[in-house]
Short mmCIF file of C-alpha atoms and ligand atoms in Angstrom, two decimals:
data_model
loop_
_atom_site.label_atom_id
_atom_site.label_comp_id
_atom_site.label_asym_id
_atom_site.label_seq_id
_atom_site.Cartn_x
_atom_site.Cartn_y
_atom_site.Cartn_z
CA MET Y 13 -88.36 1.52 7.76
CA THR Y 14 -88.44 2.98 11.26
CA MET Y 15 -88.82 -0.43 12.86
CA SER Y 16 -85.96 -1.97 11.00
CA LEU Y 17 -83.65 0.87 12.11
CA LEU Y 18 -84.18 -0.10 15.74
CA ARG Y 19 -82.94 -3.60 15.03
CA GLN Y 20 -79.68 -2.59 13.38
CA SER Y 21 -76.39 -2.62 15.19
CA ALA Y 22 -74.71 0.74 15.71
CA THR Y 23 -71.98 -0.33 13.29
CA GLU Y 24 -74.60 -1.06 10.63
CA LEU Y 25 -76.38 2.24 11.29
CA LEU Y 26 -73.10 4.08 10.86
CA ARG Y 27 -72.51 2.29 7.57
CA GLN Y 28 -75.94 3.39 6.38
CA LEU Y 29 -75.35 6.96 7.55
CA ASN Y 30 -72.09 7.11 5.64
CA ALA Y 31 -73.63 5.54 2.55
CA GLY Y 32 -76.52 8.02 2.57
CA GLY Y 33 -79.09 5.29 3.29
CA THR Y 34 -80.40 7.15 6.33
CA THR Y 35 -79.81 10.39 8.20
CA SER Y 36 -79.06 11.11 11.80
CA THR Y 37 -82.35 13.02 11.95
CA GLU Y 38 -84.29 10.00 10.72
CA LEU Y 39 -82.73 7.55 13.11
CA THR Y 40 -82.76 9.91 16.09
CA HIS Y 41 -86.48 10.31 15.40
CA ALA Y 42 -86.91 6.55 15.31
CA PHE Y 43 -85.24 6.04 18.70
CA LEU Y 44 -87.06 9.01 20.25
CA ASP Y 45 -90.38 7.60 19.04
CA GLN Y 46 -89.57 4.24 20.56
CA ILE Y 47 -88.86 6.06 23.84
CA LEU Y 48 -92.21 7.91 23.60
CA LYS Y 49 -93.99 4.66 22.96
CA HIS Y 50 -92.37 2.31 25.44
CA ASP Y 51 -90.48 4.26 28.08
CA PRO Y 52 -93.62 4.96 30.10
CA GLN Y 53 -93.51 1.21 30.87
CA VAL Y 54 -89.76 0.52 30.84
CA LYS Y 55 -88.73 3.75 32.61
CA ALA Y 56 -85.13 3.55 31.42
CA PHE Y 57 -84.70 7.32 31.13
CA LEU Y 58 -84.67 10.02 33.76
CA ARG Y 59 -84.57 12.77 31.14
CA VAL Y 60 -84.81 12.93 27.37
CA ASP Y 61 -84.18 16.19 25.58
CA ARG Y 62 -85.95 15.59 22.32
CA GLN Y 63 -85.38 18.97 20.75
CA GLN Y 64 -81.73 19.13 21.69
CA ALA Y 65 -81.11 15.67 20.22
CA LEU Y 66 -82.91 16.53 16.99
CA ASP Y 67 -81.06 19.86 16.64
CA ARG Y 68 -77.78 18.08 17.10
CA ALA Y 69 -78.74 15.37 14.58
CA ALA Y 70 -79.71 18.04 12.04
CA GLU Y 71 -76.40 19.82 12.55
CA ILE Y 72 -74.46 16.59 11.97
CA ASP Y 73 -76.54 15.82 8.88
CA ARG Y 74 -75.69 19.27 7.53
CA ARG Y 75 -71.99 18.75 8.14
CA ARG Y 76 -72.16 15.32 6.52
CA GLY Y 77 -73.99 16.80 3.54
CA ASP Y 78 -71.33 19.49 3.20
CA GLY Y 79 -68.60 16.85 3.15
CA LYS Y 80 -67.05 18.17 6.39
CA PRO Y 81 -64.93 15.82 8.52
CA LEU Y 82 -66.95 13.96 11.14
CA GLY Y 83 -66.17 12.08 14.37
CA LEU Y 84 -66.27 8.32 14.85
CA LEU Y 85 -69.89 8.22 16.07
CA ALA Y 86 -71.16 10.85 13.65
CA GLY Y 87 -74.90 11.03 14.13
CA LEU Y 88 -75.44 7.97 16.35
CA PRO Y 89 -77.65 8.42 19.41
CA VAL Y 90 -75.99 7.52 22.72
CA ALA Y 91 -77.73 7.34 26.13
CA ILE Y 92 -75.80 8.31 29.26
CA LYS Y 93 -76.03 6.97 32.80
CA ASP Y 94 -77.04 9.91 34.97
CA LEU Y 95 -73.78 9.98 36.94
CA LEU Y 96 -71.68 11.55 34.22
CA CYS Y 97 -71.49 15.31 34.47
CA THR Y 98 -73.07 17.10 31.52
CA ARG Y 99 -72.43 20.82 31.47
CA GLY Y 100 -75.46 22.91 32.36
CA GLU Y 101 -77.72 19.86 32.42
CA VAL Y 102 -79.10 18.21 35.52
CA THR Y 103 -77.01 15.22 36.67
CA THR Y 104 -78.72 13.47 39.59
CA CYS Y 105 -76.80 10.22 40.14
CA GLY Y 106 -80.24 8.80 40.94
CA SER Y 107 -80.33 10.81 44.17
CA ARG Y 108 -82.56 13.49 45.70
CA ILE Y 109 -79.45 15.10 47.07
CA LEU Y 110 -78.38 15.99 43.51
CA GLU Y 111 -81.89 16.53 42.15
CA ASP Y 112 -81.09 20.09 41.01
CA PHE Y 113 -77.36 19.70 40.38
CA LYS Y 114 -76.22 21.27 37.11
CA PRO Y 115 -72.50 20.60 36.68
CA PRO Y 116 -70.46 23.51 35.36
CA TYR Y 117 -68.38 21.17 33.19
CA ASP Y 118 -68.54 18.03 31.07
CA ALA Y 119 -67.05 14.73 32.21
CA THR Y 120 -64.13 13.76 29.98
CA VAL Y 121 -66.14 10.94 28.40
CA ILE Y 122 -68.96 13.38 27.61
CA ALA Y 123 -66.47 15.76 25.98
CA ARG Y 124 -65.11 12.83 23.97
CA LEU Y 125 -68.60 11.76 22.88
CA LYS Y 126 -69.40 15.30 21.79
CA ALA Y 127 -66.11 15.52 19.90
CA ALA Y 128 -66.96 12.20 18.22
CA ASP Y 129 -70.25 13.76 17.03
CA ALA Y 130 -72.54 11.47 19.03
CA VAL Y 131 -76.14 12.59 19.54
CA LEU Y 132 -76.68 12.55 23.31
CA ILE Y 133 -80.24 11.36 23.57
CA GLY Y 134 -80.88 11.35 27.32
CA LYS Y 135 -79.79 10.43 30.83
CA THR Y 136 -80.62 6.97 32.12
CA ASN Y 137 -81.96 5.72 35.43
CA MET Y 138 -79.68 4.09 37.99
CA ASP Y 139 -79.43 3.00 41.60
CA GLU Y 140 -78.73 5.99 43.83
CA PHE Y 141 -74.98 6.69 43.68
CA ALA Y 142 -74.66 3.43 41.71
CA MET Y 143 -75.29 1.43 44.88
CA GLY Y 144 -77.43 -1.53 43.99
CA SER Y 145 -77.97 -4.46 41.66
CA SER Y 146 -81.51 -3.84 40.42
CA THR Y 147 -81.95 -0.08 39.83
CA GLU Y 148 -84.65 -0.18 42.51
CA ASN Y 149 -82.56 2.13 44.68
CA SER Y 150 -83.15 5.04 42.31
CA ALA Y 151 -84.78 7.93 44.15
CA PHE Y 152 -86.96 8.61 41.11
CA LYS Y 153 -88.36 5.50 39.45
CA LYS Y 154 -87.98 1.78 39.02
CA THR Y 155 -86.81 0.58 35.62
CA ALA Y 156 -88.30 -2.63 34.22
CA ASN Y 157 -86.60 -5.37 32.23
CA PRO Y 158 -87.75 -5.03 28.59
CA TRP Y 159 -87.98 -8.84 28.36
CA ASP Y 160 -90.47 -9.02 31.21
CA LEU Y 161 -91.81 -5.84 32.76
CA SER Y 162 -92.32 -7.51 36.14
CA ARG Y 163 -88.57 -8.16 36.41
CA ILE Y 164 -85.60 -6.00 37.34
CA PRO Y 165 -83.20 -4.90 34.60
CA GLY Y 166 -80.19 -5.39 36.86
CA GLY Y 167 -78.15 -2.52 38.19
CA SER Y 168 -76.84 -0.13 38.87
CA SER Y 169 -76.71 0.78 35.15
CA GLY Y 170 -80.20 -0.68 34.68
CA GLY Y 171 -81.44 2.25 32.61
CA SER Y 172 -78.48 2.08 30.26
CA ALA Y 173 -78.92 -1.68 29.69
CA ALA Y 174 -82.71 -1.54 29.39
CA CYS Y 175 -82.71 1.29 26.82
CA VAL Y 176 -80.40 -0.65 24.50
CA ALA Y 177 -82.40 -3.88 24.94
CA ALA Y 178 -85.65 -1.97 24.28
CA GLY Y 179 -84.40 -0.39 21.04
CA MET Y 180 -84.44 3.12 22.56
CA ALA Y 181 -80.77 3.76 21.87
CA PRO Y 182 -78.18 1.82 19.86
CA LEU Y 183 -75.44 2.61 22.38
CA SER Y 184 -75.23 3.66 26.00
CA VAL Y 185 -72.63 4.45 28.63
CA GLY Y 186 -72.61 2.93 32.11
CA SER Y 187 -70.28 2.57 35.07
CA ASP Y 188 -69.12 -0.55 36.87
CA THR Y 189 -67.92 -0.56 40.48
CA GLY Y 190 -68.85 -4.14 41.35
CA GLY Y 191 -70.60 -5.34 38.21
CA SER Y 192 -72.92 -2.50 37.24
CA ILE Y 193 -72.24 -2.72 33.50
CA ARG Y 194 -71.78 -6.49 33.11
CA GLN Y 195 -74.65 -7.57 35.35
CA PRO Y 196 -77.46 -5.47 33.78
CA ALA Y 197 -76.04 -6.27 30.32
CA GLY Y 198 -76.33 -9.97 31.19
CA LEU Y 199 -79.85 -9.65 32.57
CA CYS Y 200 -81.12 -7.53 29.65
CA GLY Y 201 -79.45 -9.53 26.88
CA VAL Y 202 -76.98 -6.91 25.64
CA THR Y 203 -73.19 -6.60 25.48
CA GLY Y 204 -71.40 -4.62 28.20
CA LEU Y 205 -67.72 -4.13 28.90
CA LYS Y 206 -65.92 -3.00 32.04
CA PRO Y 207 -62.53 -1.73 30.96
CA THR Y 208 -59.36 -2.10 32.99
CA TYR Y 209 -59.08 0.39 35.84
CA GLY Y 210 -57.39 3.46 34.39
CA ARG Y 211 -58.36 2.79 30.78
CA VAL Y 212 -61.22 5.31 30.71
CA SER Y 213 -61.05 8.66 32.47
CA ARG Y 214 -63.21 9.02 35.57
CA TYR Y 215 -63.02 12.81 35.47
CA GLY Y 216 -66.58 14.08 35.86
CA LEU Y 217 -67.95 10.72 37.00
CA VAL Y 218 -69.80 11.20 40.29
CA ALA Y 219 -67.59 9.06 42.53
CA PHE Y 220 -68.85 5.99 44.39
CA ALA Y 221 -65.74 3.93 45.22
CA SER Y 222 -62.77 5.54 43.52
CA SER Y 223 -60.46 2.51 43.43
CA LEU Y 224 -63.16 0.37 41.79
CA ASP Y 225 -65.20 2.68 39.51
CA GLN Y 226 -64.78 2.37 35.73
CA ILE Y 227 -66.87 3.75 32.88
CA GLY Y 228 -67.66 1.54 29.90
CA PRO Y 229 -69.90 0.83 26.90
CA LEU Y 230 -73.20 -1.04 26.58
CA ALA Y 231 -74.32 -2.07 23.10
CA ARG Y 232 -75.97 -4.80 21.10
CA THR Y 233 -72.79 -6.37 19.79
CA ALA Y 234 -69.10 -6.62 20.56
CA GLU Y 235 -68.40 -4.67 17.39
CA ASP Y 236 -70.58 -1.84 18.67
CA ALA Y 237 -68.94 -1.95 22.09
CA ALA Y 238 -65.57 -1.66 20.32
CA LEU Y 239 -66.82 1.41 18.48
CA LEU Y 240 -67.97 3.14 21.66
CA LEU Y 241 -64.93 2.10 23.72
CA GLU Y 242 -62.65 3.55 21.08
CA VAL Y 243 -64.25 6.92 21.77
CA LEU Y 244 -64.28 6.58 25.57
CA ALA Y 245 -60.79 5.18 26.17
CA GLY Y 246 -57.51 7.02 26.40
CA HIS Y 247 -55.28 9.01 28.69
CA ASP Y 248 -56.65 12.06 30.49
CA PRO Y 249 -54.36 14.38 32.48
CA LEU Y 250 -57.44 15.44 34.50
CA ASP Y 251 -57.68 11.96 36.10
CA SER Y 252 -54.51 11.03 37.94
CA THR Y 253 -55.40 7.33 37.79
CA SER Y 254 -55.85 7.41 34.02
CA ILE Y 255 -53.12 5.33 32.37
CA ASP Y 256 -50.76 7.12 30.05
CA ARG Y 257 -50.68 4.65 27.22
CA PRO Y 258 -52.40 4.83 23.86
CA ALA Y 259 -55.76 3.12 23.52
CA PRO Y 260 -55.87 0.68 20.60
CA LYS Y 261 -58.18 1.17 17.65
CA TYR Y 262 -60.65 -1.44 18.82
CA THR Y 263 -62.79 -1.19 15.69
CA GLN Y 264 -59.87 -2.27 13.54
CA THR Y 265 -59.08 -5.42 15.50
CA VAL Y 266 -62.47 -6.60 16.76
CA GLY Y 267 -63.04 -8.62 13.58
CA GLN Y 268 -59.84 -10.65 13.96
CA PRO Y 269 -60.59 -14.09 15.44
CA LEU Y 270 -58.33 -15.32 18.22
CA LYS Y 271 -56.42 -18.48 17.36
CA ASP Y 272 -55.76 -21.20 19.93
CA LEU Y 273 -57.64 -19.33 22.62
CA LYS Y 274 -57.01 -20.77 26.07
CA ILE Y 275 -60.16 -20.48 28.19
CA GLY Y 276 -60.13 -20.94 31.93
CA LEU Y 277 -63.17 -22.37 33.67
CA VAL Y 278 -63.13 -21.57 37.35
CA ARG Y 279 -63.72 -24.63 39.49
CA GLU Y 280 -65.34 -22.56 42.26
CA HIS Y 281 -67.83 -20.93 39.88
CA PHE Y 282 -69.93 -24.02 39.41
CA GLY Y 283 -71.06 -24.65 42.92
CA GLU Y 284 -74.13 -24.21 45.01
CA GLY Y 285 -76.51 -21.41 44.07
CA LEU Y 286 -75.82 -21.44 40.34
CA ASP Y 287 -79.06 -21.95 38.46
CA ALA Y 288 -79.02 -25.11 36.34
CA GLU Y 289 -80.16 -23.31 33.19
CA VAL Y 290 -77.52 -20.63 33.59
CA GLU Y 291 -74.85 -23.29 34.08
CA LYS Y 292 -76.04 -25.14 30.99
CA ALA Y 293 -75.91 -21.97 28.86
CA VAL Y 294 -72.42 -21.15 30.10
CA ARG Y 295 -71.13 -24.65 29.39
CA GLU Y 296 -72.72 -24.62 25.95
CA ALA Y 297 -71.12 -21.26 25.19
CA VAL Y 298 -67.76 -22.70 26.13
CA ARG Y 299 -68.41 -25.60 23.75
CA VAL Y 300 -69.04 -23.05 21.00
CA TYR Y 301 -65.56 -21.68 21.66
CA GLU Y 302 -64.13 -25.20 21.56
CA SER Y 303 -65.73 -25.69 18.17
CA LEU Y 304 -63.85 -22.55 17.12
CA GLY Y 305 -60.53 -24.05 18.19
CA ALA Y 306 -60.33 -22.90 21.82
CA ARG Y 307 -59.01 -25.18 24.53
CA VAL Y 308 -60.49 -25.29 28.01
CA HIS Y 309 -58.41 -25.42 31.18
CA ASP Y 310 -59.47 -25.89 34.74
CA VAL Y 311 -58.40 -22.96 36.95
CA SER Y 312 -58.88 -22.18 40.60
CA LEU Y 313 -59.51 -18.84 42.29
CA PRO Y 314 -59.43 -19.97 45.92
CA HIS Y 315 -59.92 -16.51 47.42
CA GLY Y 316 -62.88 -15.69 45.18
CA LYS Y 317 -65.27 -16.75 47.93
CA TYR Y 318 -64.15 -13.72 49.94
CA GLY Y 319 -64.88 -11.36 47.06
CA ILE Y 320 -68.30 -10.17 48.24
CA ALA Y 321 -67.16 -9.63 51.83
CA THR Y 322 -64.06 -7.78 50.66
CA TYR Y 323 -65.99 -5.64 48.20
CA TYR Y 324 -68.65 -4.74 50.75
CA ILE Y 325 -65.97 -3.42 53.10
CA ILE Y 326 -63.91 -1.51 50.53
CA ALA Y 327 -66.74 -0.03 48.45
CA PRO Y 328 -68.69 1.42 51.41
CA SER Y 329 -65.45 2.69 53.00
CA GLU Y 330 -64.57 4.66 49.90
CA ALA Y 331 -68.18 5.73 49.50
CA SER Y 332 -68.39 7.08 53.04
CA SER Y 333 -65.41 9.27 52.28
CA ASN Y 334 -66.55 10.33 48.79
CA LEU Y 335 -70.07 11.17 49.95
CA ALA Y 336 -68.90 13.47 52.75
CA ARG Y 337 -68.99 16.31 50.24
CA TYR Y 338 -72.81 16.27 50.10
CA ASP Y 339 -73.51 18.43 53.09
CA GLY Y 340 -75.83 21.06 51.67
CA VAL Y 341 -72.96 23.56 51.56
CA HIS Y 342 -70.32 22.20 49.19
CA TYR Y 343 -72.81 20.17 47.20
CA GLY Y 344 -76.34 19.01 47.16
CA HIS Y 345 -79.76 19.52 48.66
CA ARG Y 346 -79.98 21.80 51.70
CA THR Y 347 -82.76 21.48 54.21
CA ASP Y 348 -85.25 24.33 54.70
CA GLU Y 349 -83.20 26.37 57.17
CA LYS Y 350 -86.02 28.60 58.46
CA LYS Y 351 -88.13 25.57 59.40
CA MET Y 352 -85.13 23.77 60.83
CA ILE Y 353 -84.13 26.73 63.06
CA ALA Y 354 -87.74 27.27 64.19
CA ALA Y 355 -87.96 23.57 65.15
CA LEU Y 356 -84.66 23.75 67.01
CA ASP Y 357 -85.76 26.88 68.91
CA ALA Y 358 -89.05 25.26 69.87
CA GLU Y 359 -87.25 22.14 71.07
CA ARG Y 360 -84.84 24.21 73.16
CA ALA Y 361 -87.65 26.32 74.66
CA ALA Y 362 -89.59 23.20 75.61
CA LEU Y 363 -86.56 21.68 77.35
CA VAL Y 364 -85.85 24.93 79.23
CA ALA Y 365 -89.50 25.20 80.24
CA ALA Y 366 -89.30 21.65 81.61
CA GLY Y 367 -86.23 22.60 83.62
CA LYS Y 368 -83.93 20.44 81.46
CA ASP Y 369 -81.28 23.09 80.88
CA THR Y 370 -78.37 20.66 80.43
CA GLU Y 371 -80.21 18.83 77.68
CA ALA Y 372 -81.16 22.11 76.05
CA ALA Y 373 -77.51 23.17 76.04
CA ALA Y 374 -76.47 19.83 74.53
CA LEU Y 375 -78.68 20.24 71.44
CA ASP Y 376 -76.88 20.38 68.10
CA SER Y 377 -75.88 23.77 66.79
CA PRO Y 378 -77.91 25.04 63.82
CA LEU Y 379 -74.93 24.24 61.58
CA VAL Y 380 -74.75 20.59 62.65
CA ARG Y 381 -78.53 20.35 62.42
CA MET Y 382 -78.39 21.69 58.90
CA TYR Y 383 -75.81 19.08 57.82
CA ARG Y 384 -77.79 16.30 59.45
CA ALA Y 385 -81.17 17.28 58.08
CA SER Y 386 -79.80 17.91 54.58
CA ARG Y 387 -78.19 14.48 54.45
CA ALA Y 388 -81.14 12.75 56.11
CA GLU Y 389 -83.51 14.21 53.53
CA GLY Y 390 -81.21 13.86 50.53
CA PHE Y 391 -79.90 10.29 50.81
CA GLY Y 392 -81.98 7.13 50.45
CA PRO Y 393 -81.78 4.13 52.80
CA GLU Y 394 -79.17 2.09 50.90
CA VAL Y 395 -76.80 5.06 50.64
CA LYS Y 396 -77.18 5.71 54.36
CA ARG Y 397 -76.49 2.03 55.07
CA ARG Y 398 -73.26 2.20 53.03
CA ILE Y 399 -72.12 5.41 54.70
CA MET Y 400 -72.61 3.83 58.10
CA LEU Y 401 -70.90 0.58 57.11
CA GLY Y 402 -67.96 2.46 55.61
CA THR Y 403 -67.59 4.89 58.47
CA TYR Y 404 -67.54 1.97 60.88
CA ALA Y 405 -64.98 0.00 58.85
CA LEU Y 406 -62.70 3.04 58.70
CA SER Y 407 -63.06 4.07 62.34
CA ALA Y 408 -59.91 4.05 64.48
CA GLY Y 409 -60.92 0.98 66.48
CA TYR Y 410 -61.94 -1.17 63.51
CA TYR Y 411 -59.72 -0.04 60.67
CA ASP Y 412 -57.23 -2.90 61.12
CA ALA Y 413 -59.87 -5.55 61.59
CA TYR Y 414 -61.97 -4.57 58.58
CA TYR Y 415 -60.58 -2.11 56.07
CA LEU Y 416 -56.94 -3.14 56.28
CA LYS Y 417 -57.87 -6.82 56.29
CA ALA Y 418 -60.05 -6.27 53.22
CA LEU Y 419 -57.13 -4.64 51.40
CA LYS Y 420 -54.99 -7.69 52.15
CA VAL Y 421 -57.63 -10.08 50.86
CA ARG Y 422 -57.99 -7.89 47.79
CA ARG Y 423 -54.30 -8.53 47.11
CA LEU Y 424 -54.76 -12.31 47.51
CA ILE Y 425 -57.66 -12.26 45.04
CA ARG Y 426 -55.46 -10.38 42.60
CA GLN Y 427 -52.70 -12.97 43.03
CA ASP Y 428 -55.14 -15.79 42.23
CA TYR Y 429 -55.96 -14.06 38.97
CA ASP Y 430 -52.30 -13.44 38.14
CA GLU Y 431 -51.68 -17.17 38.61
CA ALA Y 432 -54.68 -18.16 36.51
CA PHE Y 433 -53.68 -15.85 33.68
CA LYS Y 434 -50.29 -17.60 33.46
CA LYS Y 435 -52.27 -20.58 32.16
CA VAL Y 436 -55.13 -19.06 30.20
CA ASP Y 437 -55.98 -16.07 27.99
CA VAL Y 438 -59.46 -15.47 29.32
CA ILE Y 439 -61.59 -16.71 32.18
CA ALA Y 440 -65.14 -17.64 31.21
CA GLY Y 441 -68.09 -18.02 33.52
CA PRO Y 442 -71.54 -16.81 34.52
CA VAL Y 443 -72.35 -13.13 35.04
CA THR Y 444 -75.07 -13.86 37.59
CA ALA Y 445 -76.29 -17.04 39.26
CA THR Y 446 -79.86 -16.60 37.98
CA THR Y 447 -81.82 -14.69 35.34
CA ALA Y 448 -83.51 -11.39 36.24
CA PHE Y 449 -85.50 -11.62 39.46
CA GLU Y 450 -88.89 -10.02 40.20
CA LEU Y 451 -89.16 -6.32 40.98
CA GLY Y 452 -89.44 -6.06 44.76
CA GLU Y 453 -88.13 -9.58 45.37
CA LYS Y 454 -84.94 -8.54 47.17
CA VAL Y 455 -85.57 -4.92 48.20
CA ASP Y 456 -86.03 -5.78 51.86
CA ASP Y 457 -83.01 -8.05 52.03
CA PRO Y 458 -79.78 -6.10 51.46
CA LEU Y 459 -77.61 -9.18 51.92
CA ALA Y 460 -79.46 -11.12 49.21
CA MET Y 461 -79.02 -8.09 46.95
CA TYR Y 462 -75.26 -7.98 47.69
CA LEU Y 463 -74.89 -11.68 46.82
CA VAL Y 464 -76.10 -10.97 43.28
CA ASP Y 465 -72.61 -9.56 42.60
CA LEU Y 466 -70.86 -12.85 43.33
CA TYR Y 467 -69.31 -13.29 39.87
CA THR Y 468 -68.64 -9.65 39.04
CA VAL Y 469 -66.89 -7.96 41.98
CA SER Y 470 -63.54 -9.69 41.43
CA ALA Y 471 -62.87 -7.79 38.21
CA ASN Y 472 -63.24 -4.54 40.15
CA LEU Y 473 -61.11 -5.69 43.07
CA THR Y 474 -58.36 -6.74 40.64
CA GLY Y 475 -58.97 -3.81 38.29
CA PHE Y 476 -58.97 -6.21 35.34
CA ALA Y 477 -61.24 -6.07 32.30
CA GLY Y 478 -64.49 -7.99 31.89
CA ILE Y 479 -67.19 -8.34 29.28
CA SER Y 480 -70.69 -9.78 29.40
CA PHE Y 481 -72.76 -10.77 26.38
CA PRO Y 482 -75.84 -12.86 25.53
CA ALA Y 483 -75.25 -16.61 25.56
CA GLY Y 484 -78.74 -18.07 25.75
CA PHE Y 485 -82.22 -17.82 27.15
CA ALA Y 486 -83.82 -19.61 30.06
CA SER Y 487 -87.14 -21.43 29.83
CA ASP Y 488 -88.85 -18.34 31.29
CA GLY Y 489 -87.73 -16.41 28.20
CA LEU Y 490 -85.14 -14.30 30.02
CA PRO Y 491 -81.63 -13.72 28.69
CA ILE Y 492 -78.54 -15.39 30.14
CA GLY Y 493 -75.13 -13.74 29.87
CA LEU Y 494 -71.62 -15.10 29.58
CA GLN Y 495 -68.77 -13.27 31.27
CA LEU Y 496 -65.19 -13.24 30.02
CA GLN Y 497 -62.39 -11.71 32.03
CA ALA Y 498 -58.91 -10.85 30.80
CA PRO Y 499 -55.65 -9.46 32.20
CA PRO Y 500 -55.21 -5.68 32.41
CA PHE Y 501 -55.46 -3.71 29.16
CA GLU Y 502 -56.66 -6.72 27.19
CA GLU Y 503 -60.03 -5.18 26.26
CA GLU Y 504 -59.08 -5.96 22.68
CA ARG Y 505 -58.89 -9.66 23.48
CA LEU Y 506 -62.32 -9.59 25.15
CA LEU Y 507 -63.93 -7.78 22.24
CA ARG Y 508 -62.39 -10.12 19.69
CA ALA Y 509 -63.46 -13.16 21.70
CA ALA Y 510 -67.02 -11.87 22.07
CA HIS Y 511 -67.20 -10.99 18.39
CA MET Y 512 -66.03 -14.49 17.40
CA PHE Y 513 -68.88 -15.90 19.43
CA GLN Y 514 -71.40 -13.49 17.92
CA GLN Y 515 -70.35 -14.53 14.43
CA VAL Y 516 -71.61 -18.05 15.03
CA THR Y 517 -74.53 -17.46 17.43
CA ASP Y 518 -77.59 -15.24 17.25
CA TRP Y 519 -78.48 -14.67 20.92
CA HIS Y 520 -77.44 -11.03 20.57
CA GLN Y 521 -79.87 -10.60 17.66
CA ARG Y 522 -82.98 -11.47 19.64
CA TYR Y 523 -85.27 -8.65 20.64
CA PRO Y 524 -88.03 -8.31 23.17
CA PRO Y 525 -91.47 -8.00 21.52
CA MET Y 526 -91.57 -4.21 22.02
CA VAL Y 527 -88.79 -3.87 19.42
CA ALA Y 528 -91.15 -4.82 16.62
N1 LIG P 620 -74.18 -4.01 43.06
C1 LIG P 620 -72.93 -3.47 43.49
C2 LIG P 620 -73.16 -2.48 44.60
O1 LIG P 620 -74.26 -2.32 44.98
C3 LIG P 620 -72.18 -2.88 42.34
C4 LIG P 620 -72.65 -1.55 41.94
C5 LIG P 620 -71.83 -0.95 40.85
O2 LIG P 620 -71.09 -1.64 40.15
N2 LIG P 620 -71.94 0.35 40.74
O3 LIG P 620 -72.28 -1.86 45.08
#
């Protein structure tokens, strides 16, 4: 019984809950047990509050039993990427600098999940400040891919993707700044959607790059992603970039197939570097759509090749500004001041004793020392690299050459997409050039790690919507994802298209052996 629960879609679990076939307590237990059993190896979670989840499940069961009205997710466990503020509960963003941070408020999406009667089951591992493509930049642990524990789960929402793939939660929430929902979803064989910029409130999301960040769902199926997105999406006066237009009822439309779908295949996507097995799976997936009546058109995104360069100027620039708040005073870890002042005094005394008075006078003040030491101790190497890159790109002498230029290229990329979407309804292509790589394989090569985002960053630069879902397996047994992109606010189209595919394929119903 327990085992079969882990293999159900969230939509199916909800049906069973409402029909009295199971209880929230029973299924929360099942997922928590799976976590106990397999998370020591997968390491998808940073924290799991077992008792709190079970209390919440029991409360929802009681309300259901009493015939009280319930929210859309009533009793379903949901895992949360650890960069969404949860009131009174530690929210680390994968960083030492926020190791003890307990937000005094809930992010809007957390408030919405609570109002929808979700059971929040735990906080998931991630790259520090969402900077990374493998979750190896977490300050706390390295998450493994449930399909092969020697491989990365993708990132930065690696914990959120791995826990769904491993049957530890039916639904999870992630964030996507350059691919961090779609890429781990692709590499772990689950469905992940990055909504249009402005569709989901960012209030209470620990900011990385504010013009690129979006929160979105990870799930087994498109239907499940529709269910979760329906709860997450909608206008929020607390986020000035949140769009004031009603969010559709995704669950009501996801089952409607799209007729005469026009699919764009991007000429530039099928070049050097794309793994042959990934290409084959993508082309076969497109043939599945053709068999469902879709027509394929050739499109060109000529500026796409500048996507990575553009993203890696804009994202670090915004990050360097956003992360200025972690100084040990406003937010975050503060260095041991007594030790720091004693060290400073000793340094000064030594310089004076050596007759180097000018150097002694030039030493940092205790305040500056405190900022420096706090940030040096709190941030990991990748975060420091981004802060330096961004500060450089924004500096007076280089702003025009880098940041401003990047903004202009961003506009050109957007124009390519606008042109393409005059011809087609969705753009189909790979999520990543290869399947999941080995843990440790790229940690010493930041550039190689950045290139992993080749196919995903454009949707963030344009702000458009994108979805990734399972479309095959490589000969090494690892999942391959298909990405679909759509014009702004066409999440509905993406979900319907993915659902159509999932009606006639079973890639999304395969489970790694640990989900017995
Ligand atoms: N891998 C990209 C980066 O390191 C994207 C991360 C993300 O989407 N949060 O910035």
